[in-house]
Amino acid sequence: MKLNNLIVFLAEDDEDDRWLFEQALADLKIKTELSMFKNGKEMMDYLKKGDTITPHIVFLDLNMPIKNGMECLKEMKEDENLKKIPVAIYSTSSSEKDIENTFISGANVYINKPNNFSALKKVVEKVLQLNWQYQTSNLNKENFLFRI
C-alpha cells in the first residue's frame, strides 16, 4: 500500500460493473487503491478481520446476493470501528423508497449508476473529491443524491 493513496472498497456483484468502476478510477488523476468484493458478505468478512486496512470510502451496490448493500450499510453503522467510514450507495435503483431508506440508515451519498463511462468517471471523481468531514456534518437530502 502506498501512502497518500485513497483506499476505496467496492462491493458489487456484477462483473461488468466492477470492471467499469475499476477503469473509471484508473482514468482519474486521484491516486487510489481499489479492493473489490463480489458481495456484501465478502466485504464485511474482510472488514471485520481486525488487521484490515480501513478504507477511506466504501461503494455499495444495493442489490447483491448473500448480503445486500442495505444489510452491509446497517452492519457498518452499528459497528464502532466501521461507522465513521463514508458509504456511497451505488445502484441502478432510482426508487424513492431505496433512496430514503439508505439516507435514514446512514449512507453518505446515493449514486444512480450512470449509463455511460464518462458520466461514471465524473460522478466517481466528484464523490472522491468531497471533503468527507464537512459532508458528514452537513448531511441532508439535497446533497445526498448524486445525478450526473
PDB file of C-alpha atoms in Angstrom:
ATOM      1  CA  MET A   1       0.000   0.000   0.000  1.00  0.00           C
ATOM      2  CA  LYS A   2       1.275   3.446  -0.913  1.00  0.00           C
ATOM      3  CA  LEU A   3       0.963   6.369   1.455  1.00  0.00           C
ATOM      4  CA  ASN A   4      -1.490   9.100   0.489  1.00  0.00           C
ATOM      5  CA  ASN A   5      -3.482   6.820  -1.768  1.00  0.00           C
ATOM      6  CA  LEU A   6      -7.215   6.906  -1.282  1.00  0.00           C
ATOM      7  CA  ILE A   7      -8.348   3.438  -0.243  1.00  0.00           C
ATOM      8  CA  VAL A   8     -11.604   2.562  -1.976  1.00  0.00           C
ATOM      9  CA  PHE A   9     -13.759  -0.544  -1.468  1.00  0.00           C
ATOM     10  CA  LEU A  10     -16.415  -1.594  -3.951  1.00  0.00           C
ATOM     11  CA  ALA A  11     -18.969  -4.307  -3.178  1.00  0.00           C
ATOM     12  CA  GLU A  12     -20.650  -5.146  -6.476  1.00  0.00           C
ATOM     13  CA  ASP A  13     -21.904  -8.483  -7.775  1.00  0.00           C
ATOM     14  CA  ASP A  14     -21.925  -7.561 -11.473  1.00  0.00           C
ATOM     15  CA  GLU A  15     -18.557  -8.316 -13.072  1.00  0.00           C
ATOM     16  CA  ASP A  16     -19.033  -5.744 -15.861  1.00  0.00           C
ATOM     17  CA  ASP A  17     -19.908  -3.010 -13.355  1.00  0.00           C
ATOM     18  CA  ARG A  18     -16.808  -3.864 -11.282  1.00  0.00           C
ATOM     19  CA  TRP A  19     -14.654  -3.656 -14.396  1.00  0.00           C
ATOM     20  CA  LEU A  20     -16.148  -0.293 -15.470  1.00  0.00           C
ATOM     21  CA  PHE A  21     -15.717   1.130 -11.972  1.00  0.00           C
ATOM     22  CA  GLU A  22     -12.077  -0.009 -11.927  1.00  0.00           C
ATOM     23  CA  GLN A  23     -11.470   1.581 -15.352  1.00  0.00           C
ATOM     24  CA  ALA A  24     -13.115   4.848 -14.243  1.00  0.00           C
ATOM     25  CA  LEU A  25     -10.863   5.006 -11.172  1.00  0.00           C
ATOM     26  CA  ALA A  26      -7.779   4.252 -13.251  1.00  0.00           C
ATOM     27  CA  ASP A  27      -8.604   7.164 -15.590  1.00  0.00           C
ATOM     28  CA  LEU A  28      -8.834   9.699 -12.761  1.00  0.00           C
ATOM     29  CA  LYS A  29      -5.935  11.809 -11.543  1.00  0.00           C
ATOM     30  CA  ILE A  30      -6.716  10.752  -7.965  1.00  0.00           C
ATOM     31  CA  LYS A  31      -4.334   8.131  -6.608  1.00  0.00           C
ATOM     32  CA  THR A  32      -6.425   5.255  -5.332  1.00  0.00           C
ATOM     33  CA  GLU A  33      -6.149   1.658  -4.237  1.00  0.00           C
ATOM     34  CA  LEU A  34      -9.244  -0.324  -5.065  1.00  0.00           C
ATOM     35  CA  SER A  35     -10.389  -3.514  -3.364  1.00  0.00           C
ATOM     36  CA  MET A  36     -13.389  -5.178  -4.981  1.00  0.00           C
ATOM     37  CA  PHE A  37     -15.788  -7.683  -3.474  1.00  0.00           C
ATOM     38  CA  LYS A  38     -18.432  -9.800  -5.246  1.00  0.00           C
ATOM     39  CA  ASN A  39     -20.974  -9.421  -2.457  1.00  0.00           C
ATOM     40  CA  GLY A  40     -21.536  -7.728   0.868  1.00  0.00           C
ATOM     41  CA  LYS A  41     -20.603 -10.753   2.938  1.00  0.00           C
ATOM     42  CA  GLU A  42     -17.142 -10.901   1.321  1.00  0.00           C
ATOM     43  CA  MET A  43     -16.563  -7.236   2.122  1.00  0.00           C
ATOM     44  CA  MET A  44     -17.907  -7.387   5.678  1.00  0.00           C
ATOM     45  CA  ASP A  45     -15.859 -10.515   6.472  1.00  0.00           C
ATOM     46  CA  TYR A  46     -12.765  -8.712   5.187  1.00  0.00           C
ATOM     47  CA  LEU A  47     -13.518  -5.514   7.148  1.00  0.00           C
ATOM     48  CA  LYS A  48     -14.074  -7.427  10.384  1.00  0.00           C
ATOM     49  CA  LYS A  49     -10.857  -9.466  10.215  1.00  0.00           C
ATOM     50  CA  GLY A  50      -9.234  -6.964  12.551  1.00  0.00           C
ATOM     51  CA  ASP A  51      -5.898  -6.472  10.825  1.00  0.00           C
ATOM     52  CA  THR A  52      -7.511  -4.931   7.769  1.00  0.00           C
ATOM     53  CA  ILE A  53      -6.619  -1.503   6.457  1.00  0.00           C
ATOM     54  CA  THR A  54      -9.729   0.655   6.773  1.00  0.00           C
ATOM     55  CA  PRO A  55     -10.967   2.163   3.516  1.00  0.00           C
ATOM     56  CA  HIS A  56     -11.468   5.895   3.108  1.00  0.00           C
ATOM     57  CA  ILE A  57     -14.775   5.214   1.348  1.00  0.00           C
ATOM     58  CA  VAL A  58     -16.992   2.244   0.504  1.00  0.00           C
ATOM     59  CA  PHE A  59     -19.173   1.995  -2.600  1.00  0.00           C
ATOM     60  CA  LEU A  60     -22.057  -0.439  -2.074  1.00  0.00           C
ATOM     61  CA  ASP A  61     -24.381  -1.891  -4.656  1.00  0.00           C
ATOM     62  CA  LEU A  62     -27.847  -2.291  -3.128  1.00  0.00           C
ATOM     63  CA  ASN A  63     -28.903  -5.472  -4.896  1.00  0.00           C
ATOM     64  CA  MET A  64     -26.343  -8.199  -4.266  1.00  0.00           C
ATOM     65  CA  PRO A  65     -26.711 -11.865  -3.379  1.00  0.00           C
ATOM     66  CA  ILE A  66     -25.784 -13.301   0.042  1.00  0.00           C
ATOM     67  CA  LYS A  67     -25.641  -9.899   1.805  1.00  0.00           C
ATOM     68  CA  ASN A  68     -27.048  -6.834   0.069  1.00  0.00           C
ATOM     69  CA  GLY A  69     -25.912  -3.225   0.318  1.00  0.00           C
ATOM     70  CA  MET A  70     -28.571  -2.229   2.850  1.00  0.00           C
ATOM     71  CA  GLU A  71     -27.543  -5.062   5.176  1.00  0.00           C
ATOM     72  CA  CYS A  72     -23.884  -4.010   4.863  1.00  0.00           C
ATOM     73  CA  LEU A  73     -24.745  -0.369   5.496  1.00  0.00           C
ATOM     74  CA  LYS A  74     -26.682  -1.181   8.668  1.00  0.00           C
ATOM     75  CA  GLU A  75     -23.958  -3.536   9.896  1.00  0.00           C
ATOM     76  CA  MET A  76     -21.268  -0.905   9.290  1.00  0.00           C
ATOM     77  CA  LYS A  77     -23.203   1.843  11.082  1.00  0.00           C
ATOM     78  CA  GLU A  78     -23.717  -0.414  14.113  1.00  0.00           C
ATOM     79  CA  ASP A  79     -20.009  -1.243  14.378  1.00  0.00           C
ATOM     80  CA  GLU A  80     -17.833   1.176  16.406  1.00  0.00           C
ATOM     81  CA  ASN A  81     -14.824   0.530  14.152  1.00  0.00           C
ATOM     82  CA  LEU A  82     -16.683   0.948  10.866  1.00  0.00           C
ATOM     83  CA  LYS A  83     -19.436   3.507  11.446  1.00  0.00           C
ATOM     84  CA  LYS A  84     -17.342   6.545  10.504  1.00  0.00           C
ATOM     85  CA  ILE A  85     -16.382   5.186   7.066  1.00  0.00           C
ATOM     86  CA  PRO A  86     -18.230   7.165   4.381  1.00  0.00           C
ATOM     87  CA  VAL A  87     -20.598   4.972   2.381  1.00  0.00           C
ATOM     88  CA  ALA A  88     -21.713   5.694  -1.173  1.00  0.00           C
ATOM     89  CA  ILE A  89     -24.660   3.624  -2.344  1.00  0.00           C
ATOM     90  CA  TYR A  90     -24.018   2.746  -5.983  1.00  0.00           C
ATOM     91  CA  SER A  91     -27.172   1.332  -7.518  1.00  0.00           C
ATOM     92  CA  THR A  92     -29.339   1.090 -10.610  1.00  0.00           C
ATOM     93  CA  SER A  93     -32.360   1.644  -8.369  1.00  0.00           C
ATOM     94  CA  SER A  94     -33.876   5.105  -8.501  1.00  0.00           C
ATOM     95  CA  SER A  95     -36.687   4.100  -6.154  1.00  0.00           C
ATOM     96  CA  GLU A  96     -37.543   6.881  -3.710  1.00  0.00           C
ATOM     97  CA  LYS A  97     -38.009   4.207  -1.045  1.00  0.00           C
ATOM     98  CA  ASP A  98     -34.447   2.871  -1.576  1.00  0.00           C
ATOM     99  CA  ILE A  99     -33.017   6.385  -1.532  1.00  0.00           C
ATOM    100  CA  GLU A 100     -34.954   7.290   1.624  1.00  0.00           C
ATOM    101  CA  ASN A 101     -34.051   4.032   3.410  1.00  0.00           C
ATOM    102  CA  THR A 102     -30.336   4.358   2.699  1.00  0.00           C
ATOM    103  CA  PHE A 103     -30.361   8.014   3.788  1.00  0.00           C
ATOM    104  CA  ILE A 104     -32.093   7.130   7.065  1.00  0.00           C
ATOM    105  CA  SER A 105     -29.703   4.206   7.609  1.00  0.00           C
ATOM    106  CA  GLY A 106     -26.644   6.448   7.409  1.00  0.00           C
ATOM    107  CA  ALA A 107     -25.330   6.327   3.837  1.00  0.00           C
ATOM    108  CA  ASN A 108     -23.452   9.476   2.866  1.00  0.00           C
ATOM    109  CA  VAL A 109     -24.376   9.672  -0.822  1.00  0.00           C
ATOM    110  CA  TYR A 110     -26.603   7.815  -3.242  1.00  0.00           C
ATOM    111  CA  ILE A 111     -25.399   7.381  -6.801  1.00  0.00           C
ATOM    112  CA  ASN A 112     -27.635   6.160  -9.576  1.00  0.00           C
ATOM    113  CA  LYS A 113     -25.292   4.096 -11.732  1.00  0.00           C
ATOM    114  CA  PRO A 114     -24.614   6.245 -14.787  1.00  0.00           C
ATOM    115  CA  ASN A 115     -25.388   4.713 -18.172  1.00  0.00           C
ATOM    116  CA  ASN A 116     -22.156   5.829 -19.828  1.00  0.00           C
ATOM    117  CA  PHE A 117     -18.479   5.728 -18.960  1.00  0.00           C
ATOM    118  CA  SER A 118     -17.799   9.472 -18.949  1.00  0.00           C
ATOM    119  CA  ALA A 119     -20.704  10.112 -16.565  1.00  0.00           C
ATOM    120  CA  LEU A 120     -19.411   7.309 -14.335  1.00  0.00           C
ATOM    121  CA  LYS A 121     -15.942   8.897 -14.210  1.00  0.00           C
ATOM    122  CA  LYS A 122     -17.463  12.287 -13.435  1.00  0.00           C
ATOM    123  CA  VAL A 123     -19.630  11.076 -10.541  1.00  0.00           C
ATOM    124  CA  VAL A 124     -16.897   8.875  -9.017  1.00  0.00           C
ATOM    125  CA  GLU A 125     -14.436  11.769  -9.175  1.00  0.00           C
ATOM    126  CA  LYS A 126     -16.969  14.117  -7.586  1.00  0.00           C
ATOM    127  CA  VAL A 127     -17.598  11.674  -4.727  1.00  0.00           C
ATOM    128  CA  LEU A 128     -13.884  11.025  -4.145  1.00  0.00           C
ATOM    129  CA  GLN A 129     -13.119  14.755  -4.016  1.00  0.00           C
ATOM    130  CA  LEU A 130     -15.679  15.508  -1.320  1.00  0.00           C
ATOM    131  CA  ASN A 131     -14.405  16.756   1.990  1.00  0.00           C
ATOM    132  CA  TRP A 132     -15.994  13.957   3.995  1.00  0.00           C
ATOM    133  CA  GLN A 133     -15.600  15.673   7.340  1.00  0.00           C
ATOM    134  CA  TYR A 134     -17.713  18.558   6.034  1.00  0.00           C
ATOM    135  CA  GLN A 135     -20.045  16.279   4.065  1.00  0.00           C
ATOM    136  CA  THR A 136     -20.987  14.110   7.023  1.00  0.00           C
ATOM    137  CA  SER A 137     -21.612  17.052   9.317  1.00  0.00           C
ATOM    138  CA  ASN A 138     -23.967  18.695   6.811  1.00  0.00           C
ATOM    139  CA  LEU A 139     -25.796  15.632   5.584  1.00  0.00           C
ATOM    140  CA  ASN A 140     -29.172  16.423   4.123  1.00  0.00           C
ATOM    141  CA  LYS A 141     -31.316  15.077   1.326  1.00  0.00           C
ATOM    142  CA  GLU A 142     -30.319  17.869  -1.070  1.00  0.00           C
ATOM    143  CA  ASN A 143     -26.658  16.831  -1.081  1.00  0.00           C
ATOM    144  CA  PHE A 144     -27.357  13.093  -0.736  1.00  0.00           C
ATOM    145  CA  LEU A 145     -28.465  12.084  -4.231  1.00  0.00           C
ATOM    146  CA  PHE A 146     -25.847  12.354  -6.989  1.00  0.00           C
ATOM    147  CA  ARG A 147     -27.127  12.510 -10.535  1.00  0.00           C
ATOM    148  CA  ILE A 148     -24.859  13.386 -13.440  1.00  0.00           C
TER     149      ILE A 148
END
